[in-house]
Structures are given as C-alpha cells and as structure tokens.
GROMACS .gro file of C-alpha atoms in nm:
model
  316
    1UNK     CA    1  -1.257   0.341  -1.751
    2UNK     CA    2  -1.537   0.215  -1.596
    3UNK     CA    3  -1.354   0.088  -1.226
    4UNK     CA    4  -1.512  -0.020  -0.879
    5UNK     CA    5  -1.376   0.068  -0.517
    6UNK     CA    6  -1.369  -0.119  -0.220
    7UNK     CA    7  -1.439   0.087   0.114
    8UNK     CA    8  -1.150   0.118   0.453
    9UNK     CA    9  -1.240   0.166   0.761
   10UNK     CA   10  -1.234   0.316   0.998
   11UNK     CA   11  -1.228   0.587   0.781
   12UNK     CA   12  -1.457   0.524   0.500
   13UNK     CA   13  -1.227   0.628   0.220
   14UNK     CA   14  -1.256   0.458  -0.122
   15UNK     CA   15  -0.985   0.246  -0.232
   16UNK     CA   16  -0.987   0.157  -0.608
   17UNK     CA   17  -0.988  -0.224  -0.682
   18UNK     CA   18  -0.760  -0.196  -0.990
   19UNK     CA   19  -0.425  -0.084  -0.925
   20UNK     CA   20  -0.077  -0.103  -1.073
   21UNK     CA   21   0.252  -0.206  -0.896
   22UNK     CA   22   0.558  -0.051  -0.868
   23UNK     CA   23   0.780  -0.354  -0.758
   24UNK     CA   24   1.057  -0.366  -1.053
   25UNK     CA   25   0.957  -0.096  -1.231
   26UNK     CA   26   1.348   0.046  -1.311
   27UNK     CA   27   1.431   0.406  -1.232
   28UNK     CA   28   1.495   0.478  -1.608
   29UNK     CA   29   1.151   0.441  -1.684
   30UNK     CA   30   0.922   0.478  -1.337
   31UNK     CA   31   0.805   0.823  -1.418
   32UNK     CA   32   0.668   0.709  -1.844
   33UNK     CA   33   0.562   0.418  -1.702
   34UNK     CA   34   0.331   0.595  -1.392
   35UNK     CA   35   0.232   0.869  -1.636
   36UNK     CA   36   0.138   0.601  -1.964
   37UNK     CA   37  -0.053   0.441  -1.648
   38UNK     CA   38  -0.270   0.694  -1.548
   39UNK     CA   39  -0.380   0.773  -1.890
   40UNK     CA   40  -0.473   0.433  -1.930
   41UNK     CA   41  -0.724   0.502  -1.621
   42UNK     CA   42  -0.524   0.329  -1.330
   43UNK     CA   43  -0.553   0.555  -1.011
   44UNK     CA   44  -0.400   0.324  -0.705
   45UNK     CA   45  -0.060   0.301  -0.731
   46UNK     CA   46   0.151   0.069  -0.467
   47UNK     CA   47   0.465   0.186  -0.364
   48UNK     CA   48   0.709   0.098  -0.125
   49UNK     CA   49   1.081   0.252  -0.004
   50UNK     CA   50   1.227  -0.084  -0.093
   51UNK     CA   51   1.114  -0.039  -0.420
   52UNK     CA   52   1.388   0.230  -0.481
   53UNK     CA   53   1.170   0.445  -0.736
   54UNK     CA   54   0.987   0.607  -0.523
   55UNK     CA   55   1.150   0.965  -0.645
   56UNK     CA   56   1.055   0.856  -1.007
   57UNK     CA   57   0.699   0.735  -0.906
   58UNK     CA   58   0.653   1.074  -0.806
   59UNK     CA   59   0.784   1.289  -1.142
   60UNK     CA   60   0.540   1.098  -1.303
   61UNK     CA   61   0.240   1.173  -1.108
   62UNK     CA   62   0.370   1.543  -1.085
   63UNK     CA   63   0.396   1.489  -1.442
   64UNK     CA   64   0.050   1.398  -1.457
   65UNK     CA   65  -0.145   1.622  -1.246
   66UNK     CA   66   0.048   1.863  -1.361
   67UNK     CA   67  -0.104   1.827  -1.730
   68UNK     CA   68  -0.406   1.752  -1.539
   69UNK     CA   69  -0.465   1.447  -1.634
   70UNK     CA   70  -0.571   1.352  -1.282
   71UNK     CA   71  -0.604   1.555  -0.963
   72UNK     CA   72  -0.431   1.433  -0.662
   73UNK     CA   73  -0.768   1.396  -0.452
   74UNK     CA   74  -0.851   1.109  -0.744
   75UNK     CA   75  -0.554   0.916  -0.675
   76UNK     CA   76  -0.470   0.655  -0.420
   77UNK     CA   77  -0.102   0.581  -0.320
   78UNK     CA   78  -0.017   0.327  -0.117
   79UNK     CA   79   0.363   0.297   0.052
   80UNK     CA   80   0.533   0.098   0.310
   81UNK     CA   81   0.736   0.125   0.623
   82UNK     CA   82   1.071  -0.086   0.573
   83UNK     CA   83   1.210  -0.360   0.802
   84UNK     CA   84   1.494  -0.119   0.910
   85UNK     CA   85   1.249   0.155   1.067
   86UNK     CA   86   1.017  -0.004   1.303
   87UNK     CA   87   1.148   0.159   1.603
   88UNK     CA   88   0.917   0.406   1.728
   89UNK     CA   89   1.167   0.665   1.643
   90UNK     CA   90   1.218   0.590   1.278
   91UNK     CA   91   0.875   0.492   1.172
   92UNK     CA   92   0.821   0.874   1.162
   93UNK     CA   93   1.155   0.966   0.982
   94UNK     CA   94   1.111   0.653   0.745
   95UNK     CA   95   0.773   0.792   0.652
   96UNK     CA   96   0.890   1.133   0.555
   97UNK     CA   97   1.145   1.006   0.325
   98UNK     CA   98   0.890   0.861   0.163
   99UNK     CA   99   0.686   1.130   0.132
  100UNK     CA  100   0.942   1.377   0.021
  101UNK     CA  101   1.068   1.168  -0.243
  102UNK     CA  102   0.682   1.061  -0.356
  103UNK     CA  103   0.635   1.466  -0.394
  104UNK     CA  104   0.342   1.405  -0.215
  105UNK     CA  105   0.120   1.645   0.077
  106UNK     CA  106  -0.019   1.305   0.195
  107UNK     CA  107  -0.047   0.897   0.150
  108UNK     CA  108  -0.362   0.751   0.167
  109UNK     CA  109  -0.222   0.378   0.283
  110UNK     CA  110   0.107   0.328   0.469
  111UNK     CA  111   0.142  -0.049   0.552
  112UNK     CA  112   0.416  -0.206   0.775
  113UNK     CA  113   0.594  -0.400   0.468
  114UNK     CA  114   0.658  -0.726   0.665
  115UNK     CA  115   0.659  -0.844   1.053
  116UNK     CA  116   1.041  -0.865   1.066
  117UNK     CA  117   1.297  -0.620   1.247
  118UNK     CA  118   1.641  -0.536   1.115
  119UNK     CA  119   1.871  -0.345   1.236
  120UNK     CA  120   1.856   0.041   1.173
  121UNK     CA  121   2.044   0.155   0.874
  122UNK     CA  122   2.066   0.542   0.812
  123UNK     CA  123   1.991   0.722   0.529
  124UNK     CA  124   2.310   0.842   0.475
  125UNK     CA  125   2.442   0.516   0.490
  126UNK     CA  126   2.198   0.317   0.253
  127UNK     CA  127   1.866   0.409   0.109
  128UNK     CA  128   1.687   0.189   0.039
  129UNK     CA  129   1.859  -0.019   0.300
  130UNK     CA  130   1.734  -0.361   0.154
  131UNK     CA  131   1.812  -0.654   0.347
  132UNK     CA  132   2.116  -0.574   0.472
  133UNK     CA  133   2.327  -0.848   0.637
  134UNK     CA  134   1.977  -0.923   0.770
  135UNK     CA  135   2.128  -0.881   1.141
  136UNK     CA  136   1.720  -0.901   1.336
  137UNK     CA  137   1.642  -0.636   1.597
  138UNK     CA  138   1.349  -0.740   1.801
  139UNK     CA  139   1.102  -0.430   1.779
  140UNK     CA  140   0.739  -0.524   1.935
  141UNK     CA  141   0.474  -0.488   1.643
  142UNK     CA  142   0.278  -0.277   1.902
  143UNK     CA  143   0.594   0.002   1.945
  144UNK     CA  144   0.584   0.001   1.561
  145UNK     CA  145   0.174   0.024   1.538
  146UNK     CA  146   0.148   0.302   1.774
  147UNK     CA  147   0.365   0.466   1.572
  148UNK     CA  148   0.147   0.463   1.248
  149UNK     CA  149  -0.097   0.521   1.479
  150UNK     CA  150   0.070   0.845   1.509
  151UNK     CA  151   0.068   0.953   1.142
  152UNK     CA  152  -0.250   0.920   1.074
  153UNK     CA  153  -0.344   1.136   1.413
  154UNK     CA  154  -0.106   1.404   1.209
  155UNK     CA  155  -0.326   1.392   0.902
  156UNK     CA  156  -0.088   1.224   0.680
  157UNK     CA  157  -0.149   0.959   0.595
  158UNK     CA  158  -0.533   0.840   0.585
  159UNK     CA  159  -0.497   0.482   0.650
  160UNK     CA  160  -0.278   0.214   0.833
  161UNK     CA  161  -0.232  -0.141   0.738
  162UNK     CA  162  -0.024  -0.462   0.708
  163UNK     CA  163   0.160  -0.678   0.488
  164UNK     CA  164   0.250  -1.054   0.488
  165UNK     CA  165   0.043  -1.037   0.835
  166UNK     CA  166  -0.046  -1.377   0.967
  167UNK     CA  167  -0.381  -1.445   1.109
  168UNK     CA  168  -0.217  -1.463   1.439
  169UNK     CA  169  -0.026  -1.186   1.373
  170UNK     CA  170  -0.378  -1.007   1.280
  171UNK     CA  171  -0.568  -1.142   1.595
  172UNK     CA  172  -0.291  -0.958   1.809
  173UNK     CA  173  -0.260  -0.646   1.642
  174UNK     CA  174  -0.626  -0.600   1.657
  175UNK     CA  175  -0.634  -0.683   2.004
  176UNK     CA  176  -0.511  -0.350   2.101
  177UNK     CA  177  -0.452  -0.152   1.805
  178UNK     CA  178  -0.688   0.203   1.853
  179UNK     CA  179  -0.635   0.275   1.496
  180UNK     CA  180  -0.758  -0.052   1.340
  181UNK     CA  181  -0.572  -0.167   1.025
  182UNK     CA  182  -0.752  -0.077   0.701
  183UNK     CA  183  -0.547  -0.315   0.467
  184UNK     CA  184  -0.398  -0.656   0.470
  185UNK     CA  185  -0.170  -0.655   0.152
  186UNK     CA  186  -0.063  -1.023   0.092
  187UNK     CA  187   0.045  -1.249  -0.190
  188UNK     CA  188  -0.317  -1.393  -0.357
  189UNK     CA  189  -0.287  -1.607  -0.715
  190UNK     CA  190  -0.468  -1.891  -0.836
  191UNK     CA  191  -0.162  -2.121  -0.710
  192UNK     CA  192  -0.197  -1.957  -0.367
  193UNK     CA  193  -0.529  -1.868  -0.313
  194UNK     CA  194  -0.516  -1.744   0.044
  195UNK     CA  195  -0.869  -1.832   0.118
  196UNK     CA  196  -0.889  -1.845   0.509
  197UNK     CA  197  -0.688  -1.577   0.564
  198UNK     CA  198  -0.859  -1.297   0.283
  199UNK     CA  199  -1.209  -1.475   0.458
  200UNK     CA  200  -1.065  -1.392   0.863
  201UNK     CA  201  -0.988  -1.072   0.731
  202UNK     CA  202  -1.248  -0.959   0.592
  203UNK     CA  203  -1.450  -1.081   0.854
  204UNK     CA  204  -1.268  -0.826   1.093
  205UNK     CA  205  -1.322  -0.542   0.873
  206UNK     CA  206  -1.017  -0.516   0.672
  207UNK     CA  207  -0.975  -0.491   0.279
  208UNK     CA  208  -0.767  -0.731   0.111
  209UNK     CA  209  -0.490  -0.619  -0.178
  210UNK     CA  210  -0.313  -0.895  -0.354
  211UNK     CA  211  -0.015  -0.912  -0.527
  212UNK     CA  212   0.192  -1.121  -0.758
  213UNK     CA  213  -0.144  -1.151  -0.893
  214UNK     CA  214   0.072  -1.357  -1.210
  215UNK     CA  215   0.241  -1.599  -1.000
  216UNK     CA  216   0.566  -1.712  -1.115
  217UNK     CA  217   0.587  -1.496  -1.393
  218UNK     CA  218   0.774  -1.197  -1.139
  219UNK     CA  219   1.030  -1.430  -0.985
  220UNK     CA  220   1.110  -1.673  -1.257
  221UNK     CA  221   1.363  -1.360  -1.352
  222UNK     CA  222   1.470  -1.336  -1.010
  223UNK     CA  223   1.601  -1.715  -1.100
  224UNK     CA  224   1.345  -1.877  -0.829
  225UNK     CA  225   1.366  -2.199  -0.821
  226UNK     CA  226   1.017  -2.255  -0.683
  227UNK     CA  227   0.924  -2.029  -0.956
  228UNK     CA  228   1.116  -2.204  -1.250
  229UNK     CA  229   0.956  -2.569  -1.125
  230UNK     CA  230   0.586  -2.456  -1.192
  231UNK     CA  231   0.382  -2.457  -1.485
  232UNK     CA  232   0.368  -2.069  -1.518
  233UNK     CA  233  -0.014  -1.925  -1.470
  234UNK     CA  234  -0.018  -1.847  -1.861
  235UNK     CA  235   0.051  -2.167  -1.996
  236UNK     CA  236  -0.220  -2.325  -1.738
  237UNK     CA  237  -0.491  -2.536  -1.941
  238UNK     CA  238  -0.760  -2.471  -1.753
  239UNK     CA  239  -0.698  -2.027  -1.729
  240UNK     CA  240  -0.626  -2.083  -2.122
  241UNK     CA  241  -0.962  -2.274  -2.165
  242UNK     CA  242  -1.159  -2.018  -1.939
  243UNK     CA  243  -0.995  -1.728  -2.117
  244UNK     CA  244  -1.078  -1.846  -2.498
  245UNK     CA  245  -1.494  -1.902  -2.368
  246UNK     CA  246  -1.457  -1.535  -2.193
  247UNK     CA  247  -1.253  -1.382  -2.504
  248UNK     CA  248  -0.974  -1.232  -2.280
  249UNK     CA  249  -0.662  -1.298  -2.199
  250UNK     CA  250  -0.524  -1.550  -1.930
  251UNK     CA  251  -0.402  -1.210  -1.718
  252UNK     CA  252  -0.768  -1.058  -1.739
  253UNK     CA  253  -0.909  -1.373  -1.630
  254UNK     CA  254  -0.649  -1.426  -1.303
  255UNK     CA  255  -0.721  -1.034  -1.192
  256UNK     CA  256  -1.107  -1.038  -1.271
  257UNK     CA  257  -1.109  -1.387  -1.064
  258UNK     CA  258  -0.946  -1.160  -0.766
  259UNK     CA  259  -1.168  -0.848  -0.797
  260UNK     CA  260  -1.522  -1.053  -0.793
  261UNK     CA  261  -1.319  -1.234  -0.445
  262UNK     CA  262  -1.310  -0.844  -0.336
  263UNK     CA  263  -0.920  -0.846  -0.350
  264UNK     CA  264  -0.789  -0.514  -0.500
  265UNK     CA  265  -0.523  -0.608  -0.768
  266UNK     CA  266  -0.176  -0.438  -0.866
  267UNK     CA  267  -0.043  -0.591  -1.197
  268UNK     CA  268   0.247  -0.418  -1.354
  269UNK     CA  269   0.353  -0.427  -1.708
  270UNK     CA  270   0.600  -0.143  -1.875
  271UNK     CA  271   0.356  -0.247  -2.225
  272UNK     CA  272   0.140  -0.006  -2.300
  273UNK     CA  273  -0.062  -0.277  -2.445
  274UNK     CA  274  -0.051  -0.505  -2.149
  275UNK     CA  275  -0.098  -0.179  -1.944
  276UNK     CA  276  -0.470  -0.160  -2.110
  277UNK     CA  277  -0.555  -0.513  -2.117
  278UNK     CA  278  -0.468  -0.571  -1.751
  279UNK     CA  279  -0.712  -0.248  -1.709
  280UNK     CA  280  -0.979  -0.388  -1.895
  281UNK     CA  281  -1.137  -0.622  -1.641
  282UNK     CA  282  -1.499  -0.481  -1.592
  283UNK     CA  283  -1.699  -0.562  -1.894
  284UNK     CA  284  -1.723  -0.938  -1.844
  285UNK     CA  285  -1.819  -1.199  -1.520
  286UNK     CA  286  -1.685  -1.488  -1.438
  287UNK     CA  287  -1.967  -1.816  -1.402
  288UNK     CA  288  -1.936  -1.975  -1.057
  289UNK     CA  289  -1.845  -2.241  -1.222
  290UNK     CA  290  -1.525  -2.035  -1.342
  291UNK     CA  291  -1.468  -1.919  -0.969
  292UNK     CA  292  -1.459  -2.293  -0.844
  293UNK     CA  293  -1.234  -2.393  -1.097
  294UNK     CA  294  -0.935  -2.165  -1.060
  295UNK     CA  295  -1.007  -2.188  -0.657
  296UNK     CA  296  -0.924  -2.562  -0.718
  297UNK     CA  297  -0.584  -2.463  -0.858
  298UNK     CA  298  -0.461  -2.354  -0.525
  299UNK     CA  299  -0.121  -2.564  -0.433
  300UNK     CA  300  -0.020  -2.340  -0.212
  301UNK     CA  301   0.314  -2.204  -0.381
  302UNK     CA  302   0.452  -1.917  -0.222
  303UNK     CA  303   0.666  -1.732  -0.391
  304UNK     CA  304   0.709  -1.437  -0.177
  305UNK     CA  305   0.916  -1.604   0.115
  306UNK     CA  306   1.159  -1.463   0.336
  307UNK     CA  307   1.277  -1.774   0.426
  308UNK     CA  308   1.426  -1.895   0.128
  309UNK     CA  309   1.613  -1.533   0.058
  310UNK     CA  310   1.693  -1.395   0.418
  311UNK     CA  311   1.646  -1.679   0.633
  312UNK     CA  312   1.370  -1.533   0.837
  313UNK     CA  313   1.084  -1.772   0.826
  314UNK     CA  314   0.783  -1.593   0.890
  315UNK     CA  315   0.518  -1.821   0.738
  316UNK     CA  316   0.640  -2.158   0.930
   0.00000   0.00000   0.00000
C-alpha cells in the first residue's frame, strides 16, 4: 500500500500520515482488529492507557510480528500518559505499565493525554483509572515534561509530545523544554478544523495528529447532545458532492483533506471493508477548490471537551 510520512523533530523519525485509532475498540475484538489492520497496510497505531485495551492491542501486534506480516521497526506505536500520573515519580510507573501491557521494548511516541492533573490512583486500586472523581491535584506541566524527557534519555521512548494543548500552553512548554515536543495531538475534522492552532504548531516544528476525523460519528453513541444535534459528516451535501466527483466515499475525502494539510489521521473501524477503504486515500488529489470548500465547513464544533463530562474547561 502506498503511504506517506511526516518527519518528527528533533530525532528525524518518520511518522506515517495514515494511522489506526484504538479508542473504543473492545477488548474482545482488539487483537483481531489490530492484526487485520496490519494486514491492510496500517503501520501507525494510536493507543492510550485510558482506552483500557493495550494488552489486547499488544497481542494483535505480537501475532502480526510472529507471523512475519511486519517487523517492529516498521510499526509506529503511540501511547499516552493519563491525567492521574502527572507527578514526576508517577510518569515512569505509568509508562512502564503501558510498555508491559503492549508487550513492547520501546514506544515511538508518548504523549501527555490532557493538560489536566488529577489525584493519583494506584494501579491495584483501579486501572485504567478513568476520570475517577475528577479530583484535581495540580502539577506544573514543567514537572511532568521533565519526567517525559527522562523517558527519552532512557531510550524507551523515541519521541514525546502533547495532546489537547492550546497554543498558549504550547508557547509555555516550548520556552523551557530541553527535548522539544514532536507532535501535537488534537481534535480535527471539517466541523473543527483548528486551522490557527495547526499553523502555529507546525511553524514551531511540531507535526499534527488529528483525532475524531469523522466528527460527530464517534460521539453519537456516547449520547453527546452536541453530536446528536449536528448533521453527520457522512450526510453533509458538500462532502457528498466532492466524494461523488472523485468516485470516493465521504470518509476518504475527509481523510484526504487532512493529509493534504499534513495532518496524520487515525480512523478506526472493525469492518474489514471500511478498514481497507480508509487506507485507500493516496490515489487521488483534492483540488484547491475542494480544500477551500471543506475548510469553510468549520463551525467550530468541539466534541471532546472535558468541560462537558468532567467540569474541567481547558478550552475556555
């Protein structure tokens, strides 16, 4: 499968533009889904402690490597530090739990999942800890970042970055980081194109991974009133017109729009046909007019906002 990659700074590692998301992939199906995704040509896998399926994702990866579908070096594995592990002594503990669960010797990219620090929850009490009682336990980002940098120095992590950070938080982090963040991981879809934030981050040498690529689709089943009130992107008339003209599905058009903006994508599906379709985005080009049309769909509609489900308004 033809694919493309982004070069990460400061280590010059290559991160595929096409990835596979593991959020909401069930434990029961995760190993098989990951194996099939590797068969279909995916090489970037976006994981997290909070998703609760890293053991099973690791099993799928191991089977693919054992069956010689792929080598470890050909894969790019991302995981994330959860909110309850921001104290410097908890960062390595959380990381090594993720490493053990995935069954790997190293992680290609490790991200701070949210700029939110919650009270520590011991592994034996609950893992993953989820949002718990949302009791905040303030830890300065510089403390957490220094511990992330130590992971790079240990050789167990190749790149570090941040997720759900604003431009202001990035500016602050860049002012003191000894190991610069390689990636900014943010919500990006036609209803929330985050154009200014992406432009700023890219100007500072960061690459972008966009999550929730299909907008409301992932949140309707979570009973999100915001998602339920929006026109599904797969039914949006302008996207349907562009897709028809290119003989593609709307999902493929959205993913193509993102990668033409140099944003890595991480769609998720358990359906083999859709897994293959989502990967088939490198054989056509959107015109400048197509790009402008999709850019003009920005509302902005933010779907993953802790203000709504955790009463922590990080985007206020």
